[in-house]
Amino acid sequence: MVEVETNTGQGVPQVVIVGLPDKAVTESRDRVKTALENCGFRHIRTRTTINLAPANLRKEGPVYDLPMALGILAATEQLAMPRLAEFLIVGELALNGALRPTRGVLSMAMLAREIGRAGVIVPKQNAAEASLVQGLEVYGAGNLRECAEFLANKIKLMPHRHDTDLLLAAQAGHELDFSDIKGQSHAKRAMEIAMAGGHNVLLIGPPGSGKSMLSRRLPTIAPPMTLDEALETTRIHSVAGILPPSQPMVAARPFRSPHHTMSDIALTGGTADLRPGEVSLAHHGMLFLDELPEFKRSTLEALRQPIEDGAIHVARATGAVAFPCRFMLVAAMNPCPCGYYGDPGKECRCSPVQIQRYRSKISGPLLDRIDLHVEVPAIPYTEMTRSAPGETSAAIRDRVVQARYRQYQRYRKQGQTNAALGARAFRAHCQPDESGHEFLRSAVTEMRFSARAYDRILKVARTIADLDASEQITTRHIGEALQHRALDRSIWT
Ligand SMILES: Nc1ncnc2c1ncn2[C@@H]1O[C@H](COP(=O)(O)OP(=O)(O)OP(=O)(O)O)[C@@H](O)[C@H]1O
Ligand SMILES: [Mg+2]
């Protein structure tokens, strides 16, 4: 919380702002002065000192305009505002006194509730967003005069109300659907498993085989967000300033697909003004990296820690923050630079060295965090024209939701997925039956699977068992899990 203290005293008429203000905050001085005058208030005739406390925290942006203007009104005793102490207030002022929307309002409203304020006053356009916090009076003000007169009990404002259940239910319908995809039943099944257990997934196949198509349809089979999840994600989007005013809550799981030319900072977050990056914007949703080997190696390496921790710490000169980032990684790539390695229909023109270099862009530690590697072969033209429409997203989603519910019952923790199991829970819950054990051991040695694949296969088998409504992990579940480890099989290495 930043407190704005205002004092007027003797001396030449000028306004001094102290307390580590950045450039935008010092510019407030002129905006505040002009806005006050244009709203019919007296301008400043004495020396005025504004202190932004705590002094050791750098203040940035124009959000303190409105509190400063109100502070000046109070200090110069132009208007008695008995209700001032009841509210947390933010807002940027236009020269005519109108309020402009700002970012991060949801976090501020949460803070207001935490410290026991009765309510918040925010720019009108941000009111819907603030009203997502229950048990808080939210007022949206159009301009400085309206806000001041409300605090002086001269006028009434209607508190802003929201029905969060309604917002959650009003998830936008999807234009895409899994039934658009012909054939590819193996890949579709892999997507279902990935979503059911929250597993990271990598799709590998020649150009035009439908990798991007499959990935873009993942949100259509994602389980609905809980209210807490929706609020957490909304909060991040609010801080990033990308919430559209017409849609104050992120009610559907985000699907972020940054381009491979993106900078490392755009991925991890932490520009000078400490904005969240793509990994955090994808919180509780999906991060889709299409053409994975095209990403800079440093960008891919920067992904490792957030995938592991579900949170990212960014430190800049202006301060340090931690943003949550629990997302499902979805990546797509061709098997080689020309794209046709292993394709029966078209010959690959790449040399082994080229292929090696291309694949080595994706390091072992990153691959290690991806549970499913799925081959998406080109499908023959005949199959494309002939095959009947497949299952709809709604049908797949029902099974995903059931499987997630089984995980919730087993782990007794909201949102806990098989993919994110800790070591101890993994040992307790992902043990196959006797024959399953035997089968996995021989498969790993005979098919020359890498050692690190072992745990991954068991986790995926756990999810397959959950889709099968089975508490036991059997040979059948392990057998299917083995099929989704393309990169561990010897033809790939
Ligand atoms: N299984 C399929 N069913 C229906 N249409 C398909 C299928 N696979 C590919 N297509 C068609 O081919 C187009 C290209 O597919 P998509 O963009 O998903 O390929 P890709 O695997 O991502 O290729 P690239 O490696 O070049 O990115 C799609 O827009 C779609 O029209
Ligand atoms: Mg593609």
XYZ file of C-alpha atoms and ligand atoms in Angstrom:
525
model
C 0.000 0.000 0.000
C 1.163 3.488 -0.815
C -0.044 6.299 1.398
C -0.237 9.797 -0.005
C 0.391 12.471 2.648
C -0.211 16.101 1.814
C 0.861 19.157 3.735
C 0.352 22.804 2.881
C 2.441 25.409 4.641
C 4.090 28.789 4.265
C 6.262 29.669 1.318
C 6.370 30.167 -2.414
C 3.460 28.441 -4.150
C 4.821 25.199 -5.491
C 4.216 21.471 -5.182
C 7.033 19.175 -4.116
C 6.648 15.406 -4.435
C 8.932 13.217 -2.333
C 9.151 9.461 -1.729
C 10.996 7.950 -4.732
C 8.629 9.087 -7.476
C 9.503 8.127 -11.058
C 9.153 10.480 -14.033
C 5.464 9.756 -14.565
C 4.734 10.516 -10.919
C 6.560 13.854 -10.983
C 4.540 14.751 -14.039
C 1.433 14.267 -11.899
C 2.131 17.672 -10.408
C 1.045 19.496 -13.540
C -1.859 17.185 -14.289
C -3.197 17.447 -10.755
C -2.932 21.222 -10.694
C -4.691 21.653 -14.021
C -7.362 19.068 -13.208
C -8.143 20.790 -9.902
C -8.542 24.143 -11.606
C -10.659 22.733 -14.401
C -12.988 21.078 -11.889
C -13.630 24.483 -10.320
C -11.369 24.123 -7.300
C -8.903 26.735 -6.129
C -5.351 26.271 -7.276
C -2.468 26.034 -4.895
C -1.374 29.288 -3.265
C 1.206 28.007 -0.787
C 4.042 25.543 -0.661
C 2.621 22.014 -0.736
C 4.583 18.891 0.070
C 3.304 15.491 -1.035
C 4.949 12.444 0.484
C 4.450 8.991 -0.959
C 5.054 6.482 1.821
C 6.803 4.092 2.338
C 9.688 6.186 1.067
C 11.968 3.260 0.152
C 9.590 1.824 -2.457
C 9.836 3.238 -5.967
C 6.495 4.688 -7.115
C 5.660 4.557 -10.748
C 2.946 5.525 -13.175
C 0.150 8.044 -12.995
C -2.127 6.146 -10.586
C -1.483 8.539 -7.701
C -3.012 11.529 -9.544
C -6.406 11.182 -7.951
C -5.176 10.554 -4.377
C -2.861 13.578 -4.686
C -5.645 15.828 -5.928
C -7.893 14.700 -3.071
C -5.019 15.220 -0.653
C -4.591 18.795 -1.825
C -8.335 19.410 -1.476
C -8.240 18.092 2.076
C -5.062 19.913 3.086
C -6.262 23.258 1.754
C -9.586 22.724 3.533
C -11.615 23.469 0.439
C -13.835 20.495 1.024
C -14.431 18.395 4.129
C -14.362 14.747 3.068
C -15.411 12.691 6.090
C -15.433 9.437 4.128
C -11.852 9.713 2.866
C -10.437 7.186 5.335
C -12.944 4.478 4.362
C -11.509 3.866 0.900
C -8.467 2.920 -1.071
C -8.347 5.189 -4.102
C -6.454 5.167 -7.396
C -6.832 6.898 -10.730
C -5.047 8.784 -13.441
C -6.374 12.271 -14.175
C -6.919 13.883 -17.531
C -6.402 17.651 -17.685
C -10.153 18.235 -17.559
C -10.443 16.199 -14.367
C -11.799 13.045 -16.003
C -10.462 9.710 -14.726
C -8.536 7.345 -16.957
C -8.410 3.564 -16.374
C -5.288 2.063 -14.803
C -3.783 -1.399 -14.498
C -3.635 -3.595 -11.402
C -6.992 -2.551 -9.944
C -7.937 -6.102 -8.947
C -4.828 -6.433 -6.770
C -5.626 -3.134 -5.147
C -9.179 -4.219 -4.386
C -7.837 -7.423 -2.813
C -5.508 -5.334 -0.658
C -8.400 -3.103 0.423
C -10.298 -6.107 1.679
C -7.227 -7.526 3.376
C -6.589 -4.377 5.417
C -10.251 -3.947 6.258
C -11.226 -0.903 4.222
C -14.932 -0.547 3.474
C -14.324 -0.078 -0.202
C -12.408 1.281 -3.142
C -12.884 4.177 -5.518
C -11.495 3.559 -8.988
C -11.948 4.952 -12.488
C -15.348 3.948 -13.878
C -13.805 1.659 -16.506
C -12.071 -0.394 -13.789
C -15.090 -0.784 -11.512
C -16.232 -4.116 -12.928
C -12.771 -5.578 -12.396
C -12.552 -4.359 -8.771
C -16.013 -5.705 -8.018
C -14.747 -9.263 -8.489
C -13.603 -8.996 -4.867
C -16.457 -10.049 -2.626
C -17.493 -8.079 0.431
C -16.102 -4.759 -0.734
C -17.931 -1.597 -1.769
C -16.739 -0.626 -5.217
C -17.402 2.802 -6.655
C -16.493 3.847 -10.146
C -15.984 7.581 -10.518
C -16.056 9.462 -13.793
C -14.033 12.477 -12.700
C -12.312 14.235 -9.846
C -15.284 16.398 -8.833
C -17.630 13.426 -8.657
C -15.182 11.553 -6.454
C -14.580 14.533 -4.131
C -18.258 15.315 -3.717
C -19.016 11.690 -2.997
C -16.393 11.642 -0.228
C -17.869 14.908 1.086
C -21.311 13.271 1.253
C -22.668 15.781 -1.245
C -23.674 13.241 -3.877
C -24.372 9.532 -3.941
C -22.741 6.978 -6.215
C -24.157 3.546 -6.920
C -21.877 0.762 -5.737
C -20.827 -1.520 -8.574
C -22.125 -5.074 -8.308
C -21.076 -8.212 -10.066
C -22.297 -11.739 -10.083
C -19.074 -13.709 -10.340
C -20.933 -16.982 -10.867
C -22.585 -15.447 -13.870
C -19.231 -14.266 -15.214
C -17.734 -17.724 -14.799
C -20.681 -19.350 -16.515
C -20.521 -16.903 -19.408
C -17.444 -18.514 -20.929
C -17.168 -17.585 -24.534
C -18.202 -20.361 -26.879
C -15.398 -21.764 -28.997
C -15.318 -21.437 -32.744
C -12.891 -24.327 -33.068
C -13.699 -27.939 -32.322
C -11.856 -31.244 -32.261
C -14.343 -32.659 -34.747
C -12.717 -30.369 -37.372
C -9.682 -32.650 -37.335
C -9.778 -35.635 -39.674
C -7.962 -38.830 -38.679
C -5.060 -38.346 -36.230
C -6.794 -40.409 -33.583
C -3.461 -41.161 -31.895
C -2.625 -37.462 -31.564
C -6.128 -36.556 -30.423
C -5.973 -39.201 -27.735
C -2.605 -37.800 -26.629
C -4.118 -34.329 -26.316
C -6.917 -35.744 -24.187
C -4.402 -37.461 -21.893
C -2.279 -34.311 -21.687
C -5.247 -32.202 -20.657
C -6.606 -34.810 -18.254
C -3.369 -34.970 -16.268
C -2.022 -31.463 -16.917
C 0.973 -32.916 -18.789
C 3.276 -30.885 -21.000
C 3.154 -32.106 -24.566
C 5.335 -31.881 -27.664
C 3.914 -32.577 -31.127
C 6.313 -33.683 -33.849
C 5.426 -34.034 -37.495
C 5.877 -32.824 -41.059
C 4.442 -29.503 -42.299
C 0.699 -29.396 -42.649
C -0.011 -32.506 -40.618
C -2.227 -30.615 -38.190
C 0.037 -29.851 -35.217
C -1.001 -26.232 -34.921
C -4.584 -27.235 -35.550
C -4.551 -29.760 -32.690
C -2.868 -27.340 -30.285
C -5.267 -24.503 -30.953
C -8.163 -26.762 -30.056
C -6.807 -27.643 -26.624
C -8.744 -24.872 -24.831
C -11.953 -26.471 -26.078
C -11.335 -29.583 -23.979
C -9.934 -27.831 -20.905
C -11.801 -28.243 -17.614
C -13.632 -25.113 -16.437
C -11.769 -22.766 -14.125
C -12.650 -22.560 -10.465
C -13.464 -19.108 -9.101
C -10.108 -18.937 -7.306
C -8.237 -19.863 -10.458
C -10.149 -17.298 -12.476
C -9.363 -14.578 -9.933
C -5.663 -15.443 -9.836
C -5.365 -15.327 -13.604
C -7.456 -12.177 -13.833
C -5.180 -10.523 -11.324
C -2.157 -11.155 -13.517
C -3.906 -9.914 -16.634
C -4.987 -6.860 -14.658
C -1.421 -6.079 -13.607
C -0.339 -6.499 -17.230
C -3.037 -4.031 -18.259
C -4.547 -6.339 -20.883
C -8.027 -6.874 -19.433
C -10.639 -5.537 -21.816
C -13.116 -3.328 -19.878
C -15.986 -5.236 -21.442
C -14.699 -8.492 -19.966
C -13.419 -7.859 -16.462
C -12.750 -11.499 -15.592
C -10.611 -14.099 -17.313
C -13.159 -16.897 -17.083
C -11.727 -19.279 -19.679
C -8.263 -20.795 -19.392
C -5.821 -18.583 -21.262
C -4.094 -19.915 -24.362
C -0.972 -17.873 -25.045
C 0.966 -18.395 -28.242
C 3.931 -16.029 -28.354
C 5.950 -15.823 -31.550
C 9.430 -17.348 -31.622
C 11.040 -13.931 -32.126
C 9.911 -12.952 -28.626
C 12.529 -11.685 -26.178
C 13.459 -13.602 -23.044
C 11.929 -10.861 -20.909
C 8.638 -11.003 -22.779
C 8.518 -14.676 -21.836
C 9.546 -14.471 -18.203
C 8.295 -11.010 -17.315
C 10.082 -8.148 -15.665
C 10.388 -5.242 -18.031
C 11.543 -2.121 -16.194
C 8.025 -1.662 -14.830
C 7.851 -5.291 -13.660
C 5.085 -6.557 -15.892
C 4.261 -10.255 -15.996
C 5.527 -12.245 -18.984
C 3.899 -14.853 -21.193
C 4.518 -17.681 -18.701
C 2.450 -15.799 -16.122
C -0.210 -14.652 -18.562
C -0.689 -18.362 -19.281
C -1.263 -19.084 -15.555
C -3.869 -21.855 -15.155
C -3.946 -22.163 -18.922
C -1.745 -23.157 -21.817
C 1.483 -21.791 -23.249
C 1.819 -22.799 -26.881
C 5.255 -22.605 -28.483
C 4.819 -23.356 -32.166
C 7.964 -24.216 -34.165
C 9.850 -24.909 -30.935
C 13.404 -25.141 -32.386
C 13.014 -21.642 -33.848
C 13.004 -20.143 -30.362
C 16.299 -18.830 -29.094
C 18.093 -21.301 -26.920
C 18.263 -18.812 -24.051
C 14.498 -18.331 -24.235
C 13.895 -22.060 -23.967
C 16.343 -22.394 -21.120
C 14.570 -19.580 -19.282
C 11.472 -21.777 -19.310
C 12.961 -24.489 -17.149
C 12.708 -22.829 -13.766
C 9.127 -21.536 -14.142
C 7.926 -24.949 -15.350
C 9.467 -26.514 -12.282
C 8.368 -23.988 -9.659
C 5.059 -22.684 -10.949
C 6.254 -19.211 -10.010
C 8.800 -16.814 -11.357
C 10.854 -14.262 -9.477
C 11.902 -11.218 -11.405
C 14.176 -8.529 -10.061
C 14.904 -5.204 -11.706
C 16.267 -1.895 -10.501
C 12.722 -0.886 -9.616
C 12.104 -3.809 -7.264
C 11.466 -7.531 -7.147
C 8.252 -9.475 -7.567
C 7.095 -13.060 -7.833
C 4.392 -13.936 -10.349
C 2.651 -17.312 -10.358
C 2.961 -19.299 -13.596
C 1.345 -22.731 -13.541
C 0.713 -23.535 -17.134
C 0.615 -26.478 -19.447
C 3.355 -26.301 -22.063
C 2.257 -27.255 -25.547
C 4.974 -27.276 -28.175
C 5.122 -28.225 -31.832
C 8.053 -28.948 -34.126
C 9.062 -30.611 -37.363
C 11.318 -33.676 -37.038
C 14.105 -31.972 -39.039
C 14.853 -28.644 -40.771
C 13.106 -29.609 -44.055
C 10.294 -31.208 -42.101
C 10.040 -34.582 -43.818
C 12.344 -36.860 -41.830
C 10.599 -40.208 -41.424
C 7.775 -39.233 -43.767
C 6.809 -42.105 -46.091
C 5.569 -39.802 -48.847
C 8.368 -37.300 -49.223
C 12.108 -37.606 -48.991
C 14.046 -35.774 -46.322
C 16.885 -33.643 -47.716
C 18.649 -32.935 -44.420
C 22.070 -34.243 -43.474
C 22.445 -36.082 -40.155
C 24.456 -33.142 -38.842
C 21.688 -30.697 -39.731
C 19.108 -32.884 -38.036
C 21.307 -33.246 -35.005
C 21.829 -29.488 -34.739
C 18.113 -28.812 -35.160
C 17.101 -31.225 -32.428
C 19.827 -30.197 -30.026
C 18.221 -26.765 -29.755
C 15.844 -28.423 -27.367
C 17.990 -29.368 -24.437
C 17.691 -32.516 -22.374
C 16.538 -30.701 -19.233
C 13.696 -29.044 -21.146
C 12.687 -32.306 -22.805
C 12.777 -33.893 -19.401
C 9.887 -31.682 -18.362
C 7.702 -32.785 -21.251
C 5.736 -35.944 -20.466
C 4.240 -36.667 -23.870
C 6.045 -36.634 -27.220
C 3.509 -37.235 -29.906
C 4.113 -38.093 -33.531
C 1.682 -36.382 -35.867
C 2.224 -37.985 -39.292
C 0.924 -36.483 -42.511
C -2.380 -38.114 -43.282
C -3.092 -39.489 -46.764
C -5.379 -37.453 -48.970
C -7.892 -40.295 -49.142
C -8.253 -40.390 -45.395
C -8.655 -36.629 -45.357
C -11.591 -36.710 -47.752
C -13.122 -39.960 -46.615
C -13.117 -40.099 -42.851
C -16.265 -39.236 -40.956
C -16.217 -36.306 -38.518
C -14.596 -37.308 -35.240
C -15.678 -36.774 -31.694
C -16.663 -33.299 -30.563
C -14.671 -31.297 -28.046
C -17.599 -31.439 -25.629
C -17.444 -35.242 -25.465
C -13.685 -35.250 -24.881
C -13.974 -32.507 -22.309
C -16.459 -34.564 -20.290
C -13.896 -37.336 -19.920
C -11.176 -34.834 -19.030
C -13.351 -33.370 -16.299
C -14.066 -36.846 -14.890
C -10.371 -37.702 -14.827
C -9.525 -34.410 -13.128
C -12.185 -35.120 -10.556
C -10.572 -38.460 -9.742
C -7.282 -36.663 -9.188
C -8.981 -34.145 -6.930
C -10.495 -36.960 -4.878
C -7.204 -38.813 -4.621
C -4.983 -35.872 -3.716
C -7.639 -33.906 -1.841
C -6.293 -30.722 -3.262
C -7.976 -28.374 -5.692
C -6.193 -28.227 -9.011
C -3.589 -30.903 -8.194
C -2.780 -32.794 -11.364
C -0.800 -35.976 -11.906
C 1.789 -34.021 -13.878
C 2.538 -31.704 -10.956
C 2.850 -34.441 -8.310
C 5.698 -34.083 -5.849
C 8.195 -36.912 -5.380
C 6.544 -38.399 -2.319
C 2.999 -38.331 -3.687
C 4.365 -39.785 -6.903
C 5.793 -42.787 -5.083
C 2.625 -43.235 -3.100
C 0.149 -43.018 -5.955
C 1.888 -43.949 -9.197
C 2.935 -47.524 -8.525
C 1.693 -50.021 -11.096
C 0.543 -53.511 -10.179
C 2.966 -56.450 -10.208
C 2.758 -57.301 -13.906
C 2.768 -53.619 -14.833
C 6.095 -53.229 -13.045
C 7.576 -56.178 -14.857
C 6.299 -54.951 -18.215
C 7.681 -51.442 -17.752
C 11.083 -52.720 -16.683
C 11.478 -54.931 -19.717
C 10.106 -52.273 -22.080
C 12.546 -49.667 -20.854
C 15.523 -51.962 -21.386
C 14.409 -53.632 -24.610
C 13.093 -50.561 -26.395
C 16.104 -48.610 -25.172
C 14.121 -45.917 -23.459
C 16.174 -43.339 -21.668
C 16.326 -43.679 -17.916
C 14.660 -40.367 -17.320
C 11.615 -41.581 -19.232
C 10.715 -44.016 -16.457
C 8.929 -41.639 -14.061
C 7.311 -39.762 -16.916
C 5.794 -42.930 -18.297
C 4.350 -43.805 -14.904
C 2.805 -40.377 -14.473
C 1.182 -40.570 -17.887
C 0.023 -44.116 -17.110
C -1.569 -42.744 -13.931
C -3.560 -40.291 -16.042
C -4.555 -42.971 -18.532
C -5.806 -45.079 -15.625
C -7.776 -42.061 -14.382
C -9.400 -41.673 -17.792
C -10.211 -45.356 -17.528
C -11.745 -44.818 -14.051
C -9.251 -47.286 -12.619
C -7.367 -46.891 -9.350
C -4.914 -49.588 -10.445
C -2.228 -48.806 -13.004
C -2.074 -51.909 -15.187
C -0.006 -53.206 -18.101
C -2.548 -51.781 -20.517
C -2.157 -48.244 -19.146
C 1.612 -48.489 -19.250
C 1.504 -49.857 -22.770
C -0.408 -46.832 -23.964
C 1.843 -44.423 -22.075
C 4.888 -45.945 -23.827
C 3.429 -45.002 -27.189
C 3.560 -41.340 -26.318
C 7.333 -41.187 -25.835
C 8.430 -40.818 -29.451
C 11.694 -39.016 -28.662
C 12.887 -41.731 -26.299
C 12.538 -44.434 -28.898
C 15.696 -45.386 -30.695
C 14.597 -44.230 -34.174
C 14.778 -40.691 -32.846
C 18.097 -40.824 -31.075
N -6.062 -33.899 -39.734
C -6.507 -32.842 -40.411
N -7.827 -32.666 -40.577
C -8.292 -31.593 -41.250
N -7.513 -30.649 -41.785
C -6.187 -30.772 -41.663
C -5.615 -31.861 -40.956
N -4.279 -31.723 -40.970
C -4.023 -30.606 -41.655
N -5.150 -30.008 -42.059
C -5.235 -28.783 -42.858
O -3.929 -28.334 -43.081
C -3.730 -27.038 -42.554
C -2.362 -26.959 -41.928
O -2.351 -27.608 -40.683
P -1.485 -27.103 -39.487
O -1.261 -25.648 -39.600
O -2.067 -27.580 -38.227
O -0.138 -27.861 -39.801
P 1.172 -27.968 -38.950
O 1.343 -29.404 -38.608
O 1.117 -27.018 -37.845
O 2.274 -27.597 -40.018
P 3.651 -26.764 -39.860
O 4.675 -27.759 -39.409
O 3.904 -26.284 -41.232
O 3.389 -25.702 -38.883
C -4.843 -26.819 -41.578
O -5.222 -25.487 -41.520
C -5.951 -27.678 -42.139
O -6.697 -26.942 -43.084
Mg 2.123 -25.235 -37.460
